[in-house]
Short mmCIF file of C-alpha atoms in Angstrom, two decimals:
data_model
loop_
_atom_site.label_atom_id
_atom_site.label_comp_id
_atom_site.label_asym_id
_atom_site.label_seq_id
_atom_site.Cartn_x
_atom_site.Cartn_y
_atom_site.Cartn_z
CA UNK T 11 -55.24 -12.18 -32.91
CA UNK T 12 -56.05 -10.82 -28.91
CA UNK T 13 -53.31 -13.01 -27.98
CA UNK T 14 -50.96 -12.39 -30.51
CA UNK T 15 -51.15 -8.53 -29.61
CA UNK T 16 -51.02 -9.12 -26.13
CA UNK T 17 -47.80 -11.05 -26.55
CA UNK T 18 -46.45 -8.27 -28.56
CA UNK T 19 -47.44 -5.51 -25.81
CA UNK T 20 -46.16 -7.45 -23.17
CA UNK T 21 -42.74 -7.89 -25.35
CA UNK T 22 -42.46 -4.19 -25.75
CA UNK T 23 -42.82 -3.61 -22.00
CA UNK T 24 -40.39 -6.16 -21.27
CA UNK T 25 -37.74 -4.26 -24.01
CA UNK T 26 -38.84 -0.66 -22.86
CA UNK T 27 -38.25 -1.84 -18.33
CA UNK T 28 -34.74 -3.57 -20.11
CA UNK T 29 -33.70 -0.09 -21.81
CA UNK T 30 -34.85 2.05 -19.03
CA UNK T 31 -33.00 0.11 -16.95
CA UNK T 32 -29.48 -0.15 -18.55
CA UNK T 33 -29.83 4.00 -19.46
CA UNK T 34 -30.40 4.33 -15.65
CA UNK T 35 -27.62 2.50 -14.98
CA UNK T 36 -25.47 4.03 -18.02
CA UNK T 37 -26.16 7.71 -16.78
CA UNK T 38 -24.87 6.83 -13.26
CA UNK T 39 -22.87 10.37 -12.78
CA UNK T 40 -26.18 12.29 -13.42
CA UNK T 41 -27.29 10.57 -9.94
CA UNK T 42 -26.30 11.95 -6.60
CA UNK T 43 -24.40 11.32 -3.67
CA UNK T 44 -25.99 9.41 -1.09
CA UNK T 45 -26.33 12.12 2.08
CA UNK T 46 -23.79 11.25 3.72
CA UNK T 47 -21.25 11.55 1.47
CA UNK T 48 -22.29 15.20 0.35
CA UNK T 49 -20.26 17.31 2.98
CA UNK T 50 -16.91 15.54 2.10
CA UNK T 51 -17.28 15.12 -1.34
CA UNK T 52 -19.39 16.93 -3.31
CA UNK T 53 -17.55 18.95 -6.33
CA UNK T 54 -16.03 15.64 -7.59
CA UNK T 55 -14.86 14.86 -11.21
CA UNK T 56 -17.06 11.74 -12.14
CA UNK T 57 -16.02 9.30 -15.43
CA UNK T 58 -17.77 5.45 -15.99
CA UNK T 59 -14.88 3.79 -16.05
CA UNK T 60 -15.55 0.04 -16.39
CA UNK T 61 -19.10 -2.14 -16.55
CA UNK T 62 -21.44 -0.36 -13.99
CA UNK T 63 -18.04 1.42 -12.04
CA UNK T 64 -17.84 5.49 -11.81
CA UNK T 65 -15.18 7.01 -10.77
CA UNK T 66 -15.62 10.30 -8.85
CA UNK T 67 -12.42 12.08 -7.82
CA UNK T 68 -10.86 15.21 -6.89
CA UNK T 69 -7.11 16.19 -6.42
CA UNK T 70 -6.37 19.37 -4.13
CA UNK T 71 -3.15 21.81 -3.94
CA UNK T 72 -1.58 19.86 -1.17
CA UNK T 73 -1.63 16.17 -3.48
CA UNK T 74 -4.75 14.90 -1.48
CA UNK T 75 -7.23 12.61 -3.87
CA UNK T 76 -10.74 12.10 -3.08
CA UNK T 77 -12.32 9.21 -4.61
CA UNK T 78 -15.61 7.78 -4.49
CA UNK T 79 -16.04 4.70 -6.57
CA UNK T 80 -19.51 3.31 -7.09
CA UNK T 81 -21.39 0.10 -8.59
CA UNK T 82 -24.21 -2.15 -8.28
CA UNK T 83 -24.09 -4.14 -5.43
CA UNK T 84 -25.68 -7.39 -3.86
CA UNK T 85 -23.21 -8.98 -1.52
CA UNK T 86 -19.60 -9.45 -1.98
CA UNK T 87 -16.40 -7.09 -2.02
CA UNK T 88 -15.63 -4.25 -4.37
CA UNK T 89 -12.03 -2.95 -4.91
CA UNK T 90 -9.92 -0.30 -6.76
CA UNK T 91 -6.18 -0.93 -6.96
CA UNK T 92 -3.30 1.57 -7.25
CA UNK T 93 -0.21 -0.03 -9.58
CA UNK T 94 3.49 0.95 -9.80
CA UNK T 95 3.47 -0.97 -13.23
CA UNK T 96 0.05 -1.77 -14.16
CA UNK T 97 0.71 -5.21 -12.65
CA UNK T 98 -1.75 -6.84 -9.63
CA UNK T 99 1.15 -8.40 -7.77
CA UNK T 100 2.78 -4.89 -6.11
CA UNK T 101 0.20 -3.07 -6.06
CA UNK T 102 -1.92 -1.84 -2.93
CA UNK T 103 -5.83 -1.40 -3.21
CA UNK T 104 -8.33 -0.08 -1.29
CA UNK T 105 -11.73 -2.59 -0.51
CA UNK T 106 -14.90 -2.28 0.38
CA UNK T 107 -17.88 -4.36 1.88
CA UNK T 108 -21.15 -4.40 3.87
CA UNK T 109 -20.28 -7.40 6.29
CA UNK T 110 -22.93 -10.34 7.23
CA UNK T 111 -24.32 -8.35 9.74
CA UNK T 112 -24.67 -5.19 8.09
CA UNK T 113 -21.75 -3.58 8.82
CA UNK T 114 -19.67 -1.51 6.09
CA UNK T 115 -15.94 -2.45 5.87
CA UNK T 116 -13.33 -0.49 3.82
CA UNK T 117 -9.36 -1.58 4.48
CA UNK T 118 -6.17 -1.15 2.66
CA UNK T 119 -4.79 -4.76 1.10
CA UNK T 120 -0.85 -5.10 -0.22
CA UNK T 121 -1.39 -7.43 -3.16
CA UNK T 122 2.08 -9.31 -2.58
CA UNK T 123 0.54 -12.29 -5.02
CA UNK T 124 -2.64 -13.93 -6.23
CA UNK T 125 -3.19 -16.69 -3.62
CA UNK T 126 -5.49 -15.31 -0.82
CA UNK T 127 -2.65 -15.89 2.02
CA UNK T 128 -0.78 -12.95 -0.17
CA UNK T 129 -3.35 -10.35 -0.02
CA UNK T 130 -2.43 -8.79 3.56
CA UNK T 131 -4.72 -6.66 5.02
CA UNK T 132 -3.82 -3.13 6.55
CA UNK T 133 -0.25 -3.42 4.61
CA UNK T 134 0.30 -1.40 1.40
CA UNK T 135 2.25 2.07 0.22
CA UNK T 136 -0.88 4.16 -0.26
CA UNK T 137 -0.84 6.88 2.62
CA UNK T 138 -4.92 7.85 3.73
CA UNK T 139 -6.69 8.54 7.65
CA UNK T 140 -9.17 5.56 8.18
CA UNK T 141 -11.23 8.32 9.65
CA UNK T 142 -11.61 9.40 5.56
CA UNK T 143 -13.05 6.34 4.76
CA UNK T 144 -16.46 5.10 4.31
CA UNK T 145 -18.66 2.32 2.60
CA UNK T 146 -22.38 3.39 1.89
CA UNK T 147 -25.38 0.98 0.14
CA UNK T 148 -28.13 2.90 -1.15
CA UNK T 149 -31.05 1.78 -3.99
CA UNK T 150 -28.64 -1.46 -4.61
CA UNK T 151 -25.07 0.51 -5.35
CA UNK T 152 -22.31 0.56 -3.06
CA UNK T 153 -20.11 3.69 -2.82
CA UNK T 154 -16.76 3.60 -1.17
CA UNK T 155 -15.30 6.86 -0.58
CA UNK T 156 -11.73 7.18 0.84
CA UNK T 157 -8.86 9.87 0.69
CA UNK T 158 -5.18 9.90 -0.60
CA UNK T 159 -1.95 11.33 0.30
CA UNK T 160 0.36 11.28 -2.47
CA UNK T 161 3.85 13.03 -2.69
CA UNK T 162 3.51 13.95 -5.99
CA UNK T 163 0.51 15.35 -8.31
CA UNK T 164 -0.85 11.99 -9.89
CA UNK T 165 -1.41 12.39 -13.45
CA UNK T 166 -1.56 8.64 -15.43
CA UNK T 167 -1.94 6.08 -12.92
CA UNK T 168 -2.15 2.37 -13.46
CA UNK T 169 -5.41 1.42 -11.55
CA UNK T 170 -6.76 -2.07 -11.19
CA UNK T 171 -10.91 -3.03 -10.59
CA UNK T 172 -12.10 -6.12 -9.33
CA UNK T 173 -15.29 -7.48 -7.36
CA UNK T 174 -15.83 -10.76 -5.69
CA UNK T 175 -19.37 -12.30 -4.52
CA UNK T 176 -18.15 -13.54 -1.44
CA UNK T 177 -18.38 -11.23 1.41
CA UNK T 178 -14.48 -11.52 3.22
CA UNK T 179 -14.12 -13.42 6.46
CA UNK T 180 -11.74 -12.19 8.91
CA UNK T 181 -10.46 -9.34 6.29
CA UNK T 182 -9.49 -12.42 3.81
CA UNK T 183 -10.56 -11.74 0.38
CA UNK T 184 -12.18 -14.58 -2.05
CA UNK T 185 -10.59 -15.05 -5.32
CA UNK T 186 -12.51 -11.50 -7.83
CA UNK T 187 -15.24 -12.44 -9.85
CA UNK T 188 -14.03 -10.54 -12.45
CA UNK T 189 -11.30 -7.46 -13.09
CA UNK T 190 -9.69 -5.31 -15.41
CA UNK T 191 -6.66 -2.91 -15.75
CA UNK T 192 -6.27 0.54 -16.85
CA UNK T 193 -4.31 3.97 -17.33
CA UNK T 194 -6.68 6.60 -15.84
CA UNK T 195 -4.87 10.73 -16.20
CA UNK T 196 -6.49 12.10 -13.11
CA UNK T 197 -5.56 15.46 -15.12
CA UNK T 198 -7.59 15.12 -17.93
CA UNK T 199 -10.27 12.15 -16.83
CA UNK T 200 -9.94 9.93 -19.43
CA UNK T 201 -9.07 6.46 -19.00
CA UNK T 202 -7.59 3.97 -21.77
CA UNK T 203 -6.68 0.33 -21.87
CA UNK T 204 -3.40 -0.12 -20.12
CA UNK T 205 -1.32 -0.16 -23.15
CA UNK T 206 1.58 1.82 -21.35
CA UNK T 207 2.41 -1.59 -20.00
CA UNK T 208 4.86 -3.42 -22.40
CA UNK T 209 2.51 -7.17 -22.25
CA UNK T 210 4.04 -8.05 -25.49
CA UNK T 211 8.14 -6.85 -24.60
CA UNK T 212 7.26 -8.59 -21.21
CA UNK T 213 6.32 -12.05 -22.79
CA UNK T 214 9.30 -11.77 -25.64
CA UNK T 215 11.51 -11.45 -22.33
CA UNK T 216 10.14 -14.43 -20.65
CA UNK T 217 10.02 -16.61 -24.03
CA UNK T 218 13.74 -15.85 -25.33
CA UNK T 219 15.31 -16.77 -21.80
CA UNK T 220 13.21 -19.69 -21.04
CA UNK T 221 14.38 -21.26 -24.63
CA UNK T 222 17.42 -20.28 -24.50
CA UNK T 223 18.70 -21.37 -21.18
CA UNK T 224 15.68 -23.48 -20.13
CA UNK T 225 15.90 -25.43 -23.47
CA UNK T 226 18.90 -24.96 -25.91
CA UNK T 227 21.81 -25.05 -23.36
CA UNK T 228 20.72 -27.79 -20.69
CA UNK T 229 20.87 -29.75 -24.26
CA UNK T 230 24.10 -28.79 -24.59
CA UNK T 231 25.50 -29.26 -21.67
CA UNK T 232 23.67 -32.69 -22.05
CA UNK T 233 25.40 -34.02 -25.55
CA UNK T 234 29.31 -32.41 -23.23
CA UNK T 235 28.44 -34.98 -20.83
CA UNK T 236 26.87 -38.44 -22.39
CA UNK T 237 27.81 -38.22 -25.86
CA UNK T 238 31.39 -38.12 -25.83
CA UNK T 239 31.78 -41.19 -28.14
CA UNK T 240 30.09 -39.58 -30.88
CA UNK T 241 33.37 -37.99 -31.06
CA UNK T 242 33.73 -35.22 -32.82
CA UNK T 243 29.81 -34.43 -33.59
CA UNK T 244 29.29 -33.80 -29.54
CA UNK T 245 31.91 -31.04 -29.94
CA UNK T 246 30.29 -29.21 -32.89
CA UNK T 247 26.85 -29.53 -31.50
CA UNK T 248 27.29 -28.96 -27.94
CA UNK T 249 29.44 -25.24 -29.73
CA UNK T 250 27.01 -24.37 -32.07
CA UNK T 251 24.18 -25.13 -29.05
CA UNK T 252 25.51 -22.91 -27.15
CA UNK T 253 26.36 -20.54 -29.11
CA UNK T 254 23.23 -19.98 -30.28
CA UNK T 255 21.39 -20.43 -26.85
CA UNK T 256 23.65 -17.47 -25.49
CA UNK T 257 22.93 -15.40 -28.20
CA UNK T 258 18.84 -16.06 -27.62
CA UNK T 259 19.19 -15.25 -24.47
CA UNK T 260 21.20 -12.27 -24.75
CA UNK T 261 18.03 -11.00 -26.85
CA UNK T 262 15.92 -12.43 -23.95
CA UNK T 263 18.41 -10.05 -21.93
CA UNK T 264 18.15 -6.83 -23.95
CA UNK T 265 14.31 -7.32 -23.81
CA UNK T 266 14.57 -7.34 -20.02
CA UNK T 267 16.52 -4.21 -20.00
CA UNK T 268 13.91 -2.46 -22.22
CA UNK T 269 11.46 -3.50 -19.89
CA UNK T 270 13.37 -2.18 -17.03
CA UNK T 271 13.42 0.94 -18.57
CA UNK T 272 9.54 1.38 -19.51
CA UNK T 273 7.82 0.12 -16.06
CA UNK T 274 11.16 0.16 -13.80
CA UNK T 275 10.02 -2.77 -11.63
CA UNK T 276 11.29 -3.60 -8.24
CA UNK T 277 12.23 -6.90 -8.43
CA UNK T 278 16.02 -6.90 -7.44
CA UNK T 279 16.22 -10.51 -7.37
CA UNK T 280 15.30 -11.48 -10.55
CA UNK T 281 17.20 -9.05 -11.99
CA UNK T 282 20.51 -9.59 -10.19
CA UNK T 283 20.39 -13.86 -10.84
CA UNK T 284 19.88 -12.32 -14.65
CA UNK T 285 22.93 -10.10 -14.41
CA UNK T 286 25.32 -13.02 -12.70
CA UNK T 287 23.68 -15.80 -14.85
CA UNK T 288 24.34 -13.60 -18.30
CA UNK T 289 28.34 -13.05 -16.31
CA UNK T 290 28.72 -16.75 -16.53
CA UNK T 291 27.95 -17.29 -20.08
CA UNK T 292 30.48 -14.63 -21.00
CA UNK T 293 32.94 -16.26 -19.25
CA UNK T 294 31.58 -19.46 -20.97
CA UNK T 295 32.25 -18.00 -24.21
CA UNK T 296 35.40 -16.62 -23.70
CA UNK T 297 36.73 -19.59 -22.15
CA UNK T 298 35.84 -21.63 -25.57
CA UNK T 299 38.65 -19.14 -27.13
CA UNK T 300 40.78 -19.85 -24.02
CA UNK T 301 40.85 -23.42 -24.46
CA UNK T 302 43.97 -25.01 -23.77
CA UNK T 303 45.59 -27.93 -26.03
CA UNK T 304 44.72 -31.48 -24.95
CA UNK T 305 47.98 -31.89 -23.70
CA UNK T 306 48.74 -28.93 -21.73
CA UNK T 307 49.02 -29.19 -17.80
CA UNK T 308 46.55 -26.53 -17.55
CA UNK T 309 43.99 -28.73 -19.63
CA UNK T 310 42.36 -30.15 -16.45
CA UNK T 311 42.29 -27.28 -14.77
CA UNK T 312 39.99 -25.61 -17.61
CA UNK T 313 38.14 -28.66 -17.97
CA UNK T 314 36.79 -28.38 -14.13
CA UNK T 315 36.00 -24.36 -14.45
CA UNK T 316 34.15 -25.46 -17.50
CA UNK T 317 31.87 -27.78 -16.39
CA UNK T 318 31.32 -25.90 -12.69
CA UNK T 319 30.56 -22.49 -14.27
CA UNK T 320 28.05 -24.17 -16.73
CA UNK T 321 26.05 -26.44 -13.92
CA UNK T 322 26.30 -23.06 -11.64
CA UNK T 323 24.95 -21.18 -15.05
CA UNK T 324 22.08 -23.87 -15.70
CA UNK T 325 21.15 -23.50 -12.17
CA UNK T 326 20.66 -20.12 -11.13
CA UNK T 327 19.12 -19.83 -14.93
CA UNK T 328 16.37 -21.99 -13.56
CA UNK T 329 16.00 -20.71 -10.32
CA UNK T 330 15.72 -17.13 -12.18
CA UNK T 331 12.83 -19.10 -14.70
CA UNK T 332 10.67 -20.13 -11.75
CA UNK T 333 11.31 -16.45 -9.80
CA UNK T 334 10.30 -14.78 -13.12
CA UNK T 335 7.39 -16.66 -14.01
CA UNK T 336 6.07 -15.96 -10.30
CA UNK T 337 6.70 -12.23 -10.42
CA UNK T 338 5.70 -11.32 -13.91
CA UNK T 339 2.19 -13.14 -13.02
CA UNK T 340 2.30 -15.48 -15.75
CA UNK T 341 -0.73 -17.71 -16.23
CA UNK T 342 -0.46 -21.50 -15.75
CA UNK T 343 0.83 -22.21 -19.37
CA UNK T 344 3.87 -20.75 -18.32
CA UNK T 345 4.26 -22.78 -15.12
CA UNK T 346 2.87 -26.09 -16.74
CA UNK T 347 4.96 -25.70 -20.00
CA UNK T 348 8.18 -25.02 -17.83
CA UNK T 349 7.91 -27.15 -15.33
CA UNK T 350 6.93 -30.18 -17.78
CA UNK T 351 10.16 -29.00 -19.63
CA UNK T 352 12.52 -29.24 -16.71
CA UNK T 353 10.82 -32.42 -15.21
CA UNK T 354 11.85 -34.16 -18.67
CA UNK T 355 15.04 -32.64 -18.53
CA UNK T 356 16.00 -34.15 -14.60
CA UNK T 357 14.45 -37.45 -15.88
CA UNK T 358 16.76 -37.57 -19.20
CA UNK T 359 19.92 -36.75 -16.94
CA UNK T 360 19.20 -38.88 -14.18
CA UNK T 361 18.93 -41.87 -16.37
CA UNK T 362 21.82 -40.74 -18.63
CA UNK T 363 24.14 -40.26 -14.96
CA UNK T 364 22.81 -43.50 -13.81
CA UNK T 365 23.90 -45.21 -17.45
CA UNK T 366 27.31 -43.44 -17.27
CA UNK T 367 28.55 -44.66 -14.02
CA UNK T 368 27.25 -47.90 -15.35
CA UNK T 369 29.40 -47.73 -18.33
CA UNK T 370 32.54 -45.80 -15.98
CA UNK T 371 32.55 -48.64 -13.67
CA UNK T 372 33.02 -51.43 -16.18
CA UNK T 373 35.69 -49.51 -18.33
CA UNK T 374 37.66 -47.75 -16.47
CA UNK T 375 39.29 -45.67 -19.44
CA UNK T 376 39.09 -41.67 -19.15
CA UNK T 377 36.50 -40.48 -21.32
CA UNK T 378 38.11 -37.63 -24.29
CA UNK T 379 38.71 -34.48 -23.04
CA UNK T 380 37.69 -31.24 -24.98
#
């Protein structure tokens, strides 16, 4: 019986340390600065934001933001992230450490992509004085406190938080341990999931395009090129293919445009292949109700602006796949499902060219035209 309520009493300690514990941690803006952060900012706005991070902040007259963003800390890096369109890739964050001899780091990083090689230190568009920044460790939190020059009075801002547990070599940044995304109004102090950002417009953007012109019209053009002797089916299928890839993708293309509109991303590449790739399948479907007669003189000369403008369509269409999976940070289904997809695609015309030429070179008949 002794032991039984010895157990129990040690339990209850256990539970009571555990709760003390987590309500110390949850009532982190009752806490103060460490010293040396008092004369430069004390007065700041303070919200728990994420897991153990506060955000403390304060935005003057003259667009100037003061931040001091706090967790626990062992070893490792700490960041905060400023986003154009609540994306990683883009943005520019500011990072902190306490290197492996002691010494507190704090440096701007451009987030140009997720491999290591494409976080660039000292690059990025926020605008501070390195004199304004500094890293501080005290009872096992780290506090890194910098200051922000903005053009403009910041009111919802797309921020990004991530930590690592390595500590950075050489300013390079391990792969985060974990991270998360939100819409913080530095007006107000509240702080919501980022919603604002159109995920599910994004992905129907993506998925319309890549079926329509990564699936339905390389078919297409497919059945135009090897299945002439199922003569007339290749015509009607290869049309109604089309057809109905162009009009997917012009959906794929409207959802773009909406997305344009909501987050107006910078990416004038990907959107200028889209705009000369969707110009070639008009032309495509115009020339279908241009078509000359089998017999006319111009015949041939439509036949060859056919087939160019549809290889030249099929190709910058993939090219614009590959750029848009890269800059809309799609996860690894996107690149394995895609790039299985096209890999079957060059093996099915490769062996269908290779069987062609085989069946060109011992009949040397003209294959119909259309």
């Amino acid at each position: 019986m002794g032991g039984m309520v010895a157990s129990v009493a040690a339990a209850l300690v256990v539970v009571l340390g555990v709760a003390s514990v987590a309500t110390a941690q949850l009532e982190t803006c009752n806490g103060d600065l460490p010293p040396v952060l008092a004369a430069n900012y004390s007065g700041l706005a303070c919200q728990p934001v994420w897991n153990n991070f506060v955000l403390r902040y304060h935005q003057d007259k003259n667009n100037v933001l003061r931040i001091v963003l706090s967790t626990m800390y062992s070893t490792g890096w700490v960041g905060m992230g400023f986003s154009r369109d609540g994306l990683m890739i883009g943005s520019s964050a500011m990072v902190g450490w306490i290197g492996k001899k002691g010494l507190p780091h704090i440096r701007q990083f451009a987030l140009r992509g997720k491999s290591s090689s494409k976080v660039v230190v000292d690059r990025g568009f926020l605008v501070s004085n390195d004199h304004d920044h500094t890293v501080v460790v005290q009872q096992a939190k780290i506090y890194l406190a910098f200051q922000l020059r903005f053009s403009y009075r910041l009111s919802h801002q797309h921020i990004i938080m991530a930590f690592g547990n390595s500590i950075p070599v050489k300013n390079k940044l391990t792969r985060h341990q974990d991270k998360t995304s939100f819409t913080f109004d530095f007006t107000t102090g509240r702080a919501s999931v980022d919603g604002s950002f159109p995920y599910g417009l994004r992905r129907a953007h993506g998925a319309l395009n890549v079926f329509a012109w990564g699936v339905l019209m390389p078919i297409g053009a497919i059945l135009a090129r090897y299945f002439r002797r199922m003569d007339p089916l290749w015509f009607y299928l290869h049309v109604g293919i089309q057809f109905v890839g162009f009009i997917i993708g012009l959906a794929g293309v409207v959802a773009g445009v909406a997305l344009y509109n909501k987050i107006q991303a910078d990416i004038p590449a990907h959107r200028g292949l889209g705009i000369f790739v969707l110009f070639l399948g008009i032309l495509q479907i115009l020339a279908f109700f241009l078509r000359p007669n089998a017999d006319s003189k111009y015949r041939k000369y439509w036949n060859w602006y056919h087939s160019w403008a549809g290889r030249l369509a099929l190709f910058f269409a993939a090219v614009n796949i590959v750029l848009g999976i890269h800059v809309g940070g799609a996860d690894n289904s996107w690149k394995i499902g895609y790039g299985f997809n096209l890999a079957v695609i060059l093996v099915a015309v490769i062996a269908l060219e290779f069987m062609l030429w085989t069946r060109w070179s011992k009949n040397s008949t003209s294959t119909p035209t259309y």
